[in-house]
Amino acid sequence: MSDAIDPDRASACPFHGSAGGSLPATPAGCPVSRRAAEFDPFEDGYQQDPPEYVRWAREQEPVFYSPKLGYWVVTRYEDIKAIFRDNLTFSPSIALEKITPTGPEANEVLASYGYAMNRTLVNEDEPAHMPRRRALMDPFTPAALAHHEPMVRRLAREYVDRFIDDGKADLVDQMLWEVPLTVALHFLGVPEEDMDTLRKYSIAHTVNTWGRPKPEEQVEVAHAVGKFWQFAGKVLDKMRQDPDGSGWMQYGIRKQKELPEVVTDSYLHSMMMAGIVAAHETTANAAANAMKLLLSHPEAWRDICDDPGLIPNAVEECLRHNGSVAAWRRLATRDVTVGGVDMPAGSKLLIVTSSANHDEQQFADADLFDIRRENASDQLTFGYGSHQCMGKNLARMEMQIFLEEFARRLPHMRLAEQRFTYVPNTSFRGPEHLLVEWDPALNPERSDASVLQPRAAVRVGEPSAHSLSRPVVVTSVSFAGTDIVHVKLASPDGRALPRWTPGSHIDVECGNTGISRQYSLCGDPDNAGTFEIAVLREPQGRGGSEWLHNTVKPGALLRIRGPRNHFRLDETAKKVVLIAGGIGITPISAMARRAKVLGLDYVVHFSGRTRASMALLGELTALHGERMQVYVSDEGRRNDFSALPVDEGTQVYACGPARMLDALQQASASWPDDALKVEHFESTAGTLDPDKEHAFEVELKDSGLVVMVPADQTLLNALRQANVDVQSDCEEGLCGSCEVRVLAGEVDHRDVVLTKGERQLNTRMMTCCSRAKGTKLVLEL
Ligand code: FES
């Protein structure tokens, strides 16, 4: 690597040349810090908890050179995502290179088996990679994966049957290793045989590539890898006899006929071996890590046992908090700067994705294990961009099914006393054993056969925030104005409720009606024990407020989602104008309270038909005194928005009836761009009418894909069908969670999230409702 160093740039470092004597140094001759010098990913500290092991780096020295490894180590989310995004500058070619080079004897052994592992999808450069990926990706789409679900469920059921009456199990040995292996074999189209041998081969391959085997072990590992290679070749030959089979390899064999230059013989052989490892081991480890994590957090485990709807997001949070892929590798193809650190062409990078997944800049309270975390699926355990794991949705499906099976049949399972051990390597990570125990007399299925009823199909792909509900209990219901009730909610088990900020709302599920309504929080954000909402009875509405008024009594249990905030107060604003009409006072009241606490220059304009119909009026007047302007139409006083003084630096927040918001929109034409922020609870702007739409093409820059969006489909759904993860929640253009960055093409914005100025910039769009004005968009995805 030192051959490639640019001497001019190396000498630009103020420390260059000062690392004399035995002090460790970077290839450019700069000294490394003590902690960087000590970094050793084969140590127990890294094996037990990689993100904790590099916490110091994430916080103080996010990119450092490891002399022991000969790699630059990258630990922060943004840096790692940028590396994944640019696979020309950061070549994946070393992703499968042996991190500890083998000795001549082991190499001879490998050669004796004709071992010729070639490039695979994981470590291949462009321009060869993307044509192959495109040719081979159809079997991974959610639609194609759905037909594997019954097989995964059957296997999960059969394996749990084997030990459920024992009262104890090693989940790794007795289920989590073998089931993903069997699923992997089915997916690939490999006959179910030689499972034990395969297991050994698979471990050997991990140690051979990512581990540090001792010289005497290297030979043994080399024999296992050689046999694995030969086995893969034999199975592939068998498959060629049956090219109509249903597996991914048979699909590859058929593609080879169509595109012989793209899908070559050596490629298929290498993919056969790599595919078994990729589809099996990462999922087995991820499932074991997830169960370990959930059982170590009994409240989270209880929550998913009580509400299996939380499982898809819990899977995502497990992958984030403790995924099965701790780090990946890349090779710098030119001189680059990563996280402010210059490194020369030829530098090798260890990108610690597990550390990125604990980066506070990306994940608030990152060390907290929170199965309701809304951006959990931003995790980088599957990688990102054009080399992102193609099997991610198969892994998600398996993990969801395993957790469902355990949560239904063994909710009383707990971790047994044990010390966890890991196969030492830099990248793949999962406990070698996972001992659990339970009282079989308490198995739910002994008294309730419905536990074994068939389950609803899993949603293949990234979870929707829509499923993240929590129970709350009504602690008080009081009168707050004509036809308005003021409801206080708390956690049924006394746990603190999530923190919230003014402008947040919660979604209340109205019993079994299938209706869910959004209500802004109106209490004190500093009161962590209580949520407060005020609900106006709307006889002409869709039934939510009627249900609440008629049903909700102290002691009633409700399910809510959120809180979520699409209506955030800019706490740095020079002046804040808060405008409420009728029940729209709820978010405005919380914002006004916050503005007062912060000492901002603020004013509240509150309009209503009669004083009796204006919720919280007395409380607000007492709290805000002269800053409160009240307009009661029955008393002949109305607000004239065109007379409001709104200059640069003033932020106007408004919530109220549509007529009031329309009048404000008109008045805002003469205000500075983006001065007006409006809270919406309904939107019809995104409703799709195929007769009025046109199809368009979307180029995904990071993934190297082109997706067609037909006239009768949203961009969000087209992306999902192409296996591209995009978060979503409301799917009505209200919440902002499906936002993506736009690189080119003009957007037809239909959401109510972006301001006028943000729309004009044309750099962001909501994929659930917005479309292309022309025939093409380029997105940063
Ligand atoms: Fe809410 Fe698109 S999912 S704006």
Tab-separated table of C-alpha atoms in Angstrom, residues 320-518:
chain	number	residue	atom	x	y	z
A	320	ARG	CA	-29.666	-2.202	14.108
A	321	HIS	CA	-28.726	-2.762	17.717
A	322	ASN	CA	-26.967	-6.071	17.346
A	323	GLY	CA	-26.896	-7.217	13.728
A	324	SER	CA	-25.068	-10.221	12.357
A	325	VAL	CA	-22.720	-8.242	10.115
A	326	ALA	CA	-20.379	-6.149	12.224
A	327	ALA	CA	-18.195	-4.679	9.492
A	328	TRP	CA	-17.449	-4.718	5.775
A	329	ARG	CA	-14.396	-3.851	3.734
A	330	ARG	CA	-13.590	-1.575	0.834
A	331	LEU	CA	-10.498	-0.565	-1.134
A	332	ALA	CA	-9.837	3.091	-2.005
A	333	THR	CA	-9.203	3.257	-5.763
A	334	ARG	CA	-7.893	6.838	-5.622
A	335	ASP	CA	-6.642	9.331	-3.062
A	336	VAL	CA	-9.638	10.158	-0.897
A	337	THR	CA	-10.691	11.989	2.222
A	338	VAL	CA	-13.007	10.133	4.573
A	339	GLY	CA	-14.385	11.953	7.594
A	340	GLY	CA	-11.721	14.642	7.162
A	341	VAL	CA	-8.867	12.109	7.047
A	342	ASP	CA	-6.803	11.864	3.873
A	343	MET	CA	-5.843	8.430	2.712
A	344	PRO	CA	-3.984	7.380	-0.386
A	345	ALA	CA	-5.181	5.242	-3.265
A	346	GLY	CA	-4.792	1.587	-2.341
A	347	SER	CA	-5.864	2.093	1.279
A	348	LYS	CA	-7.934	-0.702	2.758
A	349	LEU	CA	-10.944	0.288	4.812
A	350	LEU	CA	-12.745	-1.624	7.539
A	351	ILE	CA	-16.168	0.007	7.694
A	352	VAL	CA	-17.722	-0.885	11.012
A	353	THR	CA	-21.423	-0.908	10.151
A	354	SER	CA	-22.334	-2.059	13.655
A	355	SER	CA	-20.764	1.153	14.945
A	356	ALA	CA	-22.669	3.243	12.390
A	357	ASN	CA	-25.826	1.637	13.738
A	358	HIS	CA	-25.037	3.155	17.146
A	359	ASP	CA	-24.201	6.620	15.869
A	360	GLU	CA	-26.078	9.251	17.906
A	361	GLN	CA	-26.133	11.555	14.893
A	362	GLN	CA	-28.395	9.104	13.102
A	363	PHE	CA	-30.220	7.304	15.918
A	364	ALA	CA	-31.393	9.291	18.934
A	365	ASP	CA	-30.453	7.545	22.176
A	366	ALA	CA	-28.620	5.063	19.969
A	367	ASP	CA	-27.657	2.576	22.682
A	368	LEU	CA	-31.248	2.248	23.822
A	369	PHE	CA	-32.953	-0.889	22.534
A	370	ASP	CA	-36.347	0.419	21.442
A	371	ILE	CA	-38.527	-1.903	19.380
A	372	ARG	CA	-40.761	1.044	18.447
A	373	ARG	CA	-37.873	3.117	17.062
A	374	GLU	CA	-39.222	4.677	13.911
A	375	ASN	CA	-36.019	4.900	11.914
A	376	ALA	CA	-34.679	1.475	12.931
A	377	SER	CA	-34.696	0.408	9.280
A	378	ASP	CA	-32.055	3.027	8.509
A	379	GLN	CA	-29.661	0.384	9.910
A	380	LEU	CA	-26.716	-0.500	7.701
A	381	THR	CA	-26.519	-4.190	8.587
A	382	PHE	CA	-27.654	-5.062	5.046
A	383	GLY	CA	-25.246	-2.488	3.606
A	384	TYR	CA	-26.566	0.184	1.287
A	385	GLY	CA	-26.651	1.079	-2.394
A	386	SER	CA	-25.773	-1.102	-5.308
A	387	HIS	CA	-24.167	-3.800	-3.144
A	388	GLN	CA	-26.909	-3.945	-0.534
A	389	CYS	CA	-27.735	-7.494	0.531
A	390	MET	CA	-30.122	-8.907	-2.090
A	391	GLY	CA	-31.494	-11.435	0.390
A	392	LYS	CA	-32.466	-8.840	2.987
A	393	ASN	CA	-36.194	-9.511	2.656
A	394	LEU	CA	-35.763	-13.259	2.914
A	395	ALA	CA	-33.798	-12.689	6.137
A	396	ARG	CA	-36.469	-10.326	7.442
A	397	MET	CA	-39.188	-12.841	6.653
A	398	GLU	CA	-37.380	-15.663	8.454
A	399	MET	CA	-36.668	-13.561	11.520
A	400	GLN	CA	-40.271	-12.389	11.742
A	401	ILE	CA	-41.556	-15.942	11.523
A	402	PHE	CA	-39.126	-17.227	14.172
A	403	LEU	CA	-40.049	-14.424	16.571
A	404	GLU	CA	-43.764	-14.985	15.973
A	405	GLU	CA	-43.416	-18.689	16.669
A	406	PHE	CA	-41.447	-18.113	19.886
A	407	ALA	CA	-43.668	-15.260	21.083
A	408	ARG	CA	-46.846	-17.342	20.652
A	409	ARG	CA	-45.590	-20.677	21.898
A	410	LEU	CA	-42.866	-19.778	24.390
A	411	PRO	CA	-43.682	-16.342	25.827
A	412	HIS	CA	-42.400	-17.581	29.207
A	413	MET	CA	-38.950	-18.404	27.801
A	414	ARG	CA	-35.942	-16.756	29.482
A	415	LEU	CA	-32.186	-16.775	29.046
A	416	ALA	CA	-30.317	-19.431	31.055
A	417	GLU	CA	-27.052	-18.622	32.891
A	418	GLN	CA	-24.243	-18.658	30.317
A	419	ARG	CA	-21.241	-16.878	28.884
A	420	PHE	CA	-21.636	-16.103	25.208
A	421	THR	CA	-18.884	-17.066	22.784
A	422	TYR	CA	-18.391	-16.005	19.160
A	423	VAL	CA	-16.421	-17.422	16.240
A	424	PRO	CA	-13.559	-14.913	16.137
A	425	ASN	CA	-13.749	-12.852	12.966
A	426	THR	CA	-14.161	-9.222	11.963
A	427	SER	CA	-17.436	-9.359	10.155
A	428	PHE	CA	-20.022	-12.030	10.908
A	429	ARG	CA	-21.261	-12.169	14.420
A	430	GLY	CA	-23.644	-14.271	16.450
A	431	PRO	CA	-23.446	-16.364	19.649
A	432	GLU	CA	-22.265	-19.940	19.139
A	433	HIS	CA	-24.877	-21.105	21.644
A	434	LEU	CA	-28.027	-19.565	23.082
A	435	LEU	CA	-29.319	-21.440	26.116
A	436	VAL	CA	-32.910	-20.745	27.120
A	437	GLU	CA	-35.275	-22.314	29.643
A	438	TRP	CA	-38.977	-22.265	30.569
A	439	ASP	CA	-41.540	-24.244	32.531
A	440	PRO	CA	-43.220	-26.597	30.024
A	441	ALA	CA	-46.249	-26.895	32.328
A	442	LEU	CA	-46.971	-23.276	31.416
A	443	ASN	CA	-46.781	-23.760	27.630
A	444	PRO	CA	-49.819	-21.804	26.352
A	445	GLU	CA	-50.743	-24.476	23.806
A	446	ARG	CA	-51.433	-26.971	26.602
A	447	SER	CA	-54.500	-24.959	27.560
A	448	ASP	CA	-55.255	-22.987	24.410
A	449	ALA	CA	-55.108	-24.718	21.037
A	450	SER	CA	-55.651	-21.409	19.212
A	451	VAL	CA	-51.970	-20.664	19.813
A	452	LEU	CA	-51.281	-23.088	16.961
A	453	GLN	CA	-53.741	-21.505	14.531
A	454	PRO	CA	-52.277	-20.438	11.173
A	455	ARG	CA	-50.839	-16.919	11.207
A	456	ALA	CA	-51.505	-14.052	8.857
A	457	ALA	CA	-48.919	-13.652	6.106
A	458	VAL	CA	-45.919	-11.479	6.951
A	459	ARG	CA	-45.420	-8.250	5.078
A	460	VAL	CA	-42.326	-8.911	2.977
A	461	GLY	CA	-40.011	-5.922	3.047
A	462	GLU	CA	-39.368	-3.000	5.289
A	463	PRO	CA	-41.881	-2.542	8.137
A	464	SER	CA	-44.398	0.281	8.119
A	465	ALA	CA	-44.450	2.658	11.071
A	466	HIS	CA	-48.197	2.071	10.994
A	467	SER	CA	-47.865	-1.120	12.998
A	468	LEU	CA	-46.137	0.442	15.993
A	469	SER	CA	-48.892	0.792	18.534
A	470	ARG	CA	-48.743	0.784	22.337
A	471	PRO	CA	-51.401	0.342	25.008
A	472	VAL	CA	-52.422	3.265	27.229
A	473	VAL	CA	-54.991	3.634	29.973
A	474	VAL	CA	-57.389	6.565	30.297
A	475	THR	CA	-56.697	8.264	33.636
A	476	SER	CA	-59.224	11.097	33.375
A	477	VAL	CA	-61.927	12.484	31.113
A	478	SER	CA	-63.179	16.021	31.694
A	479	PHE	CA	-65.243	18.715	30.009
A	480	ALA	CA	-63.103	21.218	28.052
A	481	GLY	CA	-65.747	23.206	26.130
A	482	THR	CA	-68.986	22.614	24.260
A	483	ASP	CA	-68.787	19.078	22.847
A	484	ILE	CA	-65.100	18.843	23.749
A	485	VAL	CA	-63.570	16.263	26.108
A	486	HIS	CA	-60.122	16.537	27.611
A	487	VAL	CA	-58.600	13.060	27.943
A	488	LYS	CA	-55.489	12.122	29.918
A	489	LEU	CA	-53.618	8.919	29.083
A	490	ALA	CA	-50.865	6.998	30.878
A	491	SER	CA	-48.946	3.771	30.424
A	492	PRO	CA	-50.894	0.853	31.991
A	493	ASP	CA	-47.794	-0.530	33.723
A	494	GLY	CA	-46.492	2.799	35.007
A	495	ARG	CA	-43.630	3.013	32.470
A	496	ALA	CA	-42.762	6.499	31.240
A	497	LEU	CA	-44.364	7.390	27.932
A	498	PRO	CA	-42.095	8.422	25.044
A	499	ARG	CA	-40.823	11.974	25.067
A	500	TRP	CA	-42.596	14.381	22.731
A	501	THR	CA	-42.191	17.888	21.441
A	502	PRO	CA	-44.832	20.582	20.863
A	503	GLY	CA	-46.678	20.029	17.598
A	504	SER	CA	-46.671	16.222	18.047
A	505	HIS	CA	-49.752	14.107	17.584
A	506	ILE	CA	-50.766	10.573	18.451
A	507	ASP	CA	-52.970	8.202	16.452
A	508	VAL	CA	-55.755	6.708	18.554
A	509	GLU	CA	-57.158	3.371	17.394
A	510	CYS	CA	-60.913	3.461	17.941
A	511	GLY	CA	-61.464	-0.029	19.370
A	512	ASN	CA	-62.440	-2.599	16.761
A	513	THR	CA	-64.018	-0.059	14.430
A	514	GLY	CA	-60.962	-0.075	12.180
A	515	ILE	CA	-60.912	3.714	12.517
A	516	SER	CA	-57.802	5.490	13.706
A	517	ARG	CA	-57.734	9.252	14.319
A	518	GLN	CA	-54.927	11.699	14.889
